[in-house]
Short mmCIF file of C-alpha atoms in Angstrom, two decimals:
data_model
loop_
_atom_site.label_atom_id
_atom_site.label_comp_id
_atom_site.label_asym_id
_atom_site.label_seq_id
_atom_site.Cartn_x
_atom_site.Cartn_y
_atom_site.Cartn_z
CA MET C 74 101.92 82.62 90.53
CA ALA C 75 103.02 79.14 91.22
CA ASP C 76 105.87 80.16 93.44
CA LEU C 77 103.92 82.31 96.10
CA GLY C 78 106.92 83.04 98.38
CA ARG C 79 108.88 84.96 95.53
CA ARG C 80 106.82 87.77 95.07
CA TYR C 81 106.76 91.49 96.21
CA TYR C 82 103.91 91.82 98.56
CA ALA C 83 102.45 95.53 99.06
CA ALA C 84 101.15 95.63 102.57
CA MET C 85 98.71 97.86 101.67
CA VAL C 86 97.29 100.69 103.51
CA LEU C 87 93.16 101.06 103.99
CA PRO C 88 91.72 104.03 103.17
CA PHE C 89 88.39 105.41 105.56
CA ASP C 90 85.98 108.09 104.96
CA GLN C 91 84.78 111.05 106.52
CA ASN C 92 82.82 109.20 109.17
CA GLY C 93 85.48 106.77 110.03
CA LYS C 94 84.20 103.87 107.93
CA VAL C 95 86.13 101.67 105.34
CA ASP C 96 86.21 103.92 102.21
CA GLU C 97 85.50 100.74 100.06
CA ALA C 98 85.73 102.45 96.64
CA ALA C 99 88.82 104.26 97.49
CA TYR C 100 90.18 100.47 98.29
CA ARG C 101 89.15 99.32 94.86
CA GLY C 102 91.01 102.11 93.29
CA LEU C 103 94.10 101.10 95.31
CA ILE C 104 94.14 97.77 94.46
CA GLN C 105 93.34 98.61 90.68
CA TYR C 106 96.67 100.83 90.94
CA PHE C 107 98.65 97.72 91.89
CA LEU C 108 97.21 95.35 89.32
CA GLN C 109 98.63 97.46 86.81
CA GLU C 110 102.41 96.35 85.12
CA PRO C 111 105.13 96.31 86.06
CA PHE C 112 103.93 95.30 89.26
CA ARG C 113 101.06 92.75 88.43
CA SER C 114 103.73 90.09 87.08
CA VAL C 115 105.92 90.37 90.03
CA GLY C 116 103.88 91.50 93.13
CA GLY C 117 101.31 90.39 95.50
CA LEU C 118 98.75 91.95 97.85
CA ILE C 119 98.16 91.87 101.48
CA ALA C 120 94.68 92.40 102.86
CA ASN C 121 94.63 93.47 106.60
CA PRO C 122 98.36 93.69 107.31
CA GLU C 123 99.52 96.07 110.01
CA ALA C 124 99.67 98.98 107.69
CA GLY C 125 95.93 98.31 107.21
CA GLU C 126 95.16 99.18 110.76
CA VAL C 127 94.01 95.56 111.28
CA TYR C 128 94.13 95.84 115.13
CA TYR C 129 91.36 98.22 114.87
CA LEU C 130 89.01 96.73 112.66
CA THR C 131 85.97 94.70 113.31
CA ARG C 132 85.62 91.03 112.33
CA GLU C 133 83.29 92.11 109.83
CA GLU C 134 85.64 94.64 108.53
CA LYS C 135 88.21 92.58 108.33
CA ARG C 136 86.10 90.19 106.13
CA ARG C 137 84.94 92.53 104.18
CA VAL C 138 88.46 94.13 103.39
CA ALA C 139 89.46 90.45 102.11
CA GLU C 140 86.49 89.79 100.20
CA ILE C 141 87.04 93.10 97.96
CA ALA C 142 90.76 92.34 97.76
CA VAL C 143 90.13 89.21 96.46
CA SER C 144 87.38 90.03 93.89
CA GLU C 145 89.26 93.08 92.66
CA ALA C 146 92.53 91.28 92.09
CA GLY C 147 90.03 88.66 89.86
CA GLY C 148 92.98 86.06 90.14
CA LYS C 149 95.52 88.44 88.30
CA MET C 150 97.78 88.74 91.67
CA PRO C 151 97.94 86.75 94.90
CA VAL C 152 95.86 87.89 97.70
CA PHE C 153 97.16 87.19 101.47
CA GLY C 154 94.85 87.87 104.16
CA GLY C 155 96.13 89.00 107.66
CA VAL C 156 95.03 87.38 110.65
CA PHE C 157 94.55 88.78 113.97
CA ASP C 158 92.41 88.81 116.75
CA LEU C 159 93.14 89.02 120.74
CA THR C 160 92.34 84.92 121.38
CA THR C 161 93.61 82.21 119.61
CA GLN C 162 90.23 80.91 118.52
CA GLY C 163 89.10 84.46 117.29
CA SER C 164 92.67 84.29 115.13
CA VAL C 165 91.31 80.81 113.82
CA GLU C 166 88.11 82.16 113.04
CA CYS C 167 89.82 85.26 111.17
CA ALA C 168 91.76 82.86 109.05
CA LEU C 169 88.63 81.15 107.77
CA ASP C 170 86.81 84.22 107.13
CA ALA C 171 89.74 85.11 104.96
CA LYS C 172 89.85 81.65 103.47
CA ARG C 173 86.21 81.73 102.64
CA ALA C 174 86.78 85.15 101.09
CA GLY C 175 89.32 83.26 98.66
CA VAL C 176 92.64 84.28 99.79
CA ASP C 177 95.87 82.48 98.36
CA GLY C 178 97.25 82.46 101.68
CA LEU C 179 97.51 84.01 105.33
CA PHE C 180 99.72 86.58 106.99
CA LEU C 181 99.57 85.98 110.78
CA LEU C 182 100.43 88.71 113.21
CA PRO C 183 101.60 87.31 116.41
CA PRO C 184 99.78 87.48 119.82
CA ALA C 185 99.08 90.96 121.44
CA GLY C 186 97.17 92.09 124.56
CA CYS C 187 98.88 91.67 127.81
CA ILE C 188 102.19 92.83 128.94
CA ASP C 189 103.27 89.04 128.86
CA LEU C 190 102.81 89.03 125.17
CA VAL C 191 103.49 92.72 124.15
CA ALA C 192 106.32 93.98 125.94
CA MET C 193 107.76 90.87 127.69
CA TRP C 194 107.51 87.88 125.62
CA ASN C 195 111.10 85.94 125.74
CA ALA C 196 110.42 84.32 122.06
CA GLU C 197 113.85 82.35 122.32
CA ARG C 198 112.73 80.66 125.78
CA TYR C 199 109.01 80.47 125.15
CA PRO C 200 108.38 80.11 121.34
CA GLU C 201 105.07 78.31 122.13
CA TYR C 202 103.60 81.42 122.73
CA TRP C 203 103.22 82.06 119.28
CA LEU C 204 103.71 78.65 117.79
CA ASP C 205 100.74 77.05 119.57
CA GLN C 206 98.46 79.64 117.99
CA ILE C 207 100.08 79.19 114.23
CA LEU C 208 99.67 75.40 114.72
CA ALA C 209 95.91 75.82 115.86
CA ILE C 210 95.41 78.44 112.44
CA ASP C 211 97.39 76.25 110.10
CA ALA C 212 95.36 72.97 111.21
CA ALA C 213 92.13 75.00 110.81
CA SER C 214 92.95 76.83 107.37
CA ASP C 215 95.71 74.51 105.65
CA LEU C 216 97.05 77.65 103.53
CA PRO C 217 100.27 79.05 102.84
CA ILE C 218 101.73 81.16 105.44
CA ILE C 219 103.96 84.51 105.64
CA THR C 220 104.69 85.47 109.07
CA HIS C 221 104.91 88.99 110.54
CA PRO C 222 107.57 87.74 113.50
CA VAL C 223 107.35 90.56 115.65
CA ALA C 224 108.77 90.35 119.37
CA ALA C 225 109.98 92.04 122.34
CA PRO C 226 113.07 93.92 121.11
CA THR C 227 116.37 92.43 121.87
CA PRO C 228 119.81 93.79 121.24
CA GLN C 229 120.62 90.56 119.23
CA TRP C 230 117.47 90.78 116.78
CA GLY C 231 115.81 93.99 116.95
CA LEU C 232 112.06 93.73 116.89
CA GLY C 233 112.29 90.20 115.57
CA VAL C 234 111.47 86.95 116.59
CA PRO C 235 114.99 85.32 117.62
CA GLY C 236 116.76 83.07 115.08
CA GLU C 237 116.59 79.31 117.16
CA ALA C 238 112.93 80.26 117.81
CA ALA C 239 112.24 81.24 114.04
CA ARG C 240 113.99 78.06 112.86
CA LEU C 241 111.31 75.95 115.07
CA ILE C 242 108.23 77.45 113.88
CA CYS C 243 109.60 76.83 110.69
CA GLN C 244 110.12 73.49 110.94
CA ARG C 245 107.14 72.78 112.69
CA VAL C 246 104.56 74.31 110.25
CA PRO C 247 105.89 73.14 106.69
CA ASN C 248 103.03 75.64 105.39
CA ILE C 249 105.15 78.64 106.33
CA ILE C 250 106.48 79.81 102.67
CA GLY C 251 107.69 83.19 103.80
CA TRP C 252 109.52 85.08 106.83
CA LYS C 253 109.27 88.60 106.87
CA MET C 254 112.52 90.52 107.98
CA ILE C 255 111.27 92.61 111.13
CA TYR C 256 114.68 92.33 112.27
CA ASN C 257 117.55 95.22 112.88
CA TYR C 258 120.54 94.97 110.31
CA ASP C 259 122.80 92.40 112.07
CA GLY C 260 119.44 90.06 113.11
CA GLN C 261 118.23 90.09 109.51
CA ARG C 262 121.99 89.13 108.28
CA LYS C 263 121.57 86.29 110.76
CA MET C 264 118.28 85.30 109.63
CA TRP C 265 119.29 84.78 106.21
CA ARG C 266 121.84 82.27 107.00
CA ILE C 267 119.42 80.34 109.24
CA LEU C 268 116.69 80.50 106.32
CA ARG C 269 119.04 79.41 103.81
CA SER C 270 119.91 76.49 106.17
CA LEU C 271 116.57 75.02 106.44
CA ASP C 272 115.92 71.81 104.62
CA ARG C 273 113.27 73.34 102.70
CA HIS C 274 112.96 77.03 100.98
CA VAL C 275 111.24 79.66 103.17
CA SER C 276 111.36 83.00 101.35
CA ILE C 277 113.57 85.78 102.62
CA MET C 278 110.86 88.59 102.40
CA ALA C 279 112.40 92.04 102.90
CA ALA C 280 110.79 94.43 104.80
CA GLY C 281 111.28 98.00 104.93
CA GLY C 282 112.12 99.58 101.84
CA GLY C 283 115.27 101.24 103.06
CA LEU C 284 117.48 97.89 103.07
CA PHE C 285 116.04 96.68 99.66
CA HIS C 286 119.60 97.62 98.05
CA GLU C 287 121.53 95.57 100.95
CA PHE C 288 119.18 92.57 100.37
CA LEU C 289 119.88 93.21 96.47
CA ALA C 290 123.65 93.33 97.08
CA HIS C 291 123.59 90.04 99.26
CA ASP C 292 121.34 88.14 96.35
CA VAL C 293 118.73 87.54 99.45
CA LEU C 294 115.69 89.40 98.10
CA ASP C 295 112.99 86.54 97.79
CA GLY C 296 110.10 88.55 98.15
CA THR C 297 109.04 91.46 99.93
CA VAL C 298 105.97 92.29 102.54
CA SER C 299 106.56 95.93 102.79
CA GLY C 300 104.30 99.18 103.11
CA SER C 301 106.65 100.89 101.11
CA TRP C 302 104.99 100.18 97.91
CA ASN C 303 102.28 102.12 99.15
CA TYR C 304 104.43 105.38 98.00
CA GLY C 305 107.34 104.13 96.05
CA LEU C 306 106.41 101.55 93.36
CA GLU C 307 107.81 102.60 90.23
CA PRO C 308 111.29 103.34 91.44
CA MET C 309 111.30 100.81 93.40
CA VAL C 310 110.61 98.45 90.45
CA GLU C 311 113.38 100.03 88.34
CA HIS C 312 115.40 99.88 91.07
CA ILE C 313 115.02 95.89 91.57
CA ASP C 314 115.02 95.70 87.74
CA ALA C 315 118.38 97.26 87.27
CA TRP C 316 119.93 95.07 90.18
CA ARG C 317 118.76 91.94 88.05
CA ALA C 318 120.09 93.34 85.09
CA ASN C 319 123.57 93.96 86.55
CA ASP C 320 123.28 97.39 86.04
CA ILE C 321 124.60 98.59 89.34
CA ALA C 322 125.35 102.43 88.10
CA LYS C 323 121.61 102.83 87.32
CA ALA C 324 120.42 101.19 90.72
CA ARG C 325 122.83 103.61 92.47
CA ARG C 326 121.36 106.63 90.41
CA ILE C 327 117.81 105.55 91.54
CA TRP C 328 118.80 104.77 95.22
CA GLY C 329 121.48 107.36 96.07
CA PRO C 330 121.52 110.63 98.22
CA GLY C 331 118.00 112.39 97.25
CA GLY C 332 116.28 109.46 95.59
CA LEU C 333 114.72 106.56 97.22
CA TRP C 334 117.45 105.88 100.26
CA SER C 335 116.54 109.33 101.23
CA LEU C 336 112.64 109.16 101.38
CA HIS C 337 112.93 105.51 102.85
CA GLU C 338 114.97 106.86 105.42
CA TYR C 339 112.57 109.25 106.72
CA ILE C 340 109.51 106.96 106.38
CA TYR C 341 111.27 104.56 108.73
CA SER C 342 112.94 106.90 111.19
CA ASP C 343 110.36 106.59 113.84
CA TYR C 344 108.44 103.59 114.29
CA SER C 345 105.77 105.43 116.17
CA ARG C 346 104.97 107.37 113.07
CA LEU C 347 105.94 104.42 110.28
CA HIS C 348 102.25 103.35 109.57
CA LEU C 349 101.04 106.82 109.37
CA ARG C 350 103.84 107.95 107.14
CA TYR C 351 102.83 105.36 104.49
CA LYS C 352 99.46 106.57 104.23
CA ILE C 353 100.55 110.13 104.17
CA ALA C 354 102.80 109.55 101.41
CA ALA C 355 100.08 107.32 99.31
CA TRP C 356 97.52 110.41 100.11
CA LEU C 357 100.08 112.82 98.57
CA ARG C 358 100.46 110.67 95.13
CA GLY C 359 96.75 110.80 94.76
CA LEU C 360 96.52 107.09 95.38
CA ILE C 361 93.97 107.19 98.24
CA PRO C 362 91.78 110.36 98.70
CA SER C 363 92.64 110.82 102.65
CA CYS C 364 95.28 110.10 104.82
CA ARG C 365 92.80 109.87 107.60
CA THR C 366 93.63 106.90 110.39
CA ARG C 367 91.13 105.09 112.89
CA PRO C 368 91.83 106.29 116.46
CA PRO C 369 93.98 105.26 118.69
CA MET C 370 96.40 105.86 115.44
CA PRO C 371 97.75 109.49 115.31
CA GLU C 372 96.75 112.21 113.07
CA PRO C 373 99.61 113.55 110.92
CA LYS C 374 102.00 116.67 111.81
CA PRO C 375 102.10 119.75 109.18
CA GLU C 376 106.00 119.09 109.15
CA GLU C 377 105.51 114.90 107.91
CA ILE C 378 103.61 116.57 105.18
CA ILE C 379 105.94 118.88 104.13
CA THR C 380 108.95 116.67 104.37
CA LEU C 381 107.21 113.90 102.49
CA THR C 382 106.07 115.90 99.87
CA ARG C 383 109.79 117.16 99.31
CA LEU C 384 111.16 113.81 99.66
CA LEU C 385 108.77 112.33 97.28
CA GLU C 386 109.42 114.99 94.50
CA ALA C 387 112.95 114.35 94.81
CA ALA C 388 112.80 110.71 94.19
CA GLN C 389 110.89 111.69 90.71
CA ILE C 390 107.68 110.57 92.43
CA PRO C 391 104.67 112.85 91.47
CA VAL C 392 102.94 114.64 94.25
CA VAL C 393 99.19 115.37 93.08
CA ALA C 394 97.40 116.14 96.62
CA ARG C 395 97.79 119.61 98.24
CA ALA C 396 100.55 119.55 101.17
CA SER C 397 98.54 122.37 102.91
CA LYS C 398 95.74 120.54 103.32
CA VAL C 399 95.54 117.16 105.17
CA GLY C 400 93.50 114.73 103.57
#
């Protein structure tokens, strides 16, 4: 676990019980699934990511989720704790809670709230909107950091913090060890070059599973932070291993039309349903007992369950939940 930036981090979903409370037993079970080989040797866990509905958890719930993840992992796999609060001081406290829980590092989400920060943030012109918060968190916690660099969309970069702002943030914060690729395709290619040009290594962390094939072809898959691991772990590891062994024919068979590519393509086809679909697919696999989300997150639609059942089975991923019954 020496090089924390060169691992495949799973942005874990968070199961809720019928009363809307965190289902701790189910969460422990999901962690135990990730702790199995072949993932244990190469993977890592993100407790409280966006996929874990961190925006809708109380401070106490976030702290408890981090404690469970660290305890259950038992040092067998690194755990990073997601950090989010509507204020910078709250984010600092959240980071310190995660540190006290024993996390190996922090996963930082950008500021949110008013329109200035959510819809209109010009990250290229005003990088300090997030940089100042990162510096405050870093000064208080002094832990390795992986970023979740979401910003207002631009044609050049998609949803990600623009390149020169990203370069500045990495230069100012040496504890940043990984930068998540939350960009459009052209933006990702530009970010690969920027991150490789830094005077120290900052890992290129692939996000959407649907682009792993390209990352591997360009030899830039340093690590990942992805919710795709919640539903496609086994063939995804097999696909990566085939690439690493230069068995391109096998990698293409796993990936090709009707395989992982089609599954990922559907999951990521509608960003307003993305995190919900992670959860539906994990439930269909039997990895969590329910696909309930916490409002205002949406409920699944029957056609999503039917489509995901078909695509999982086509990718040779067993479906064990009843597709006709929402969990």
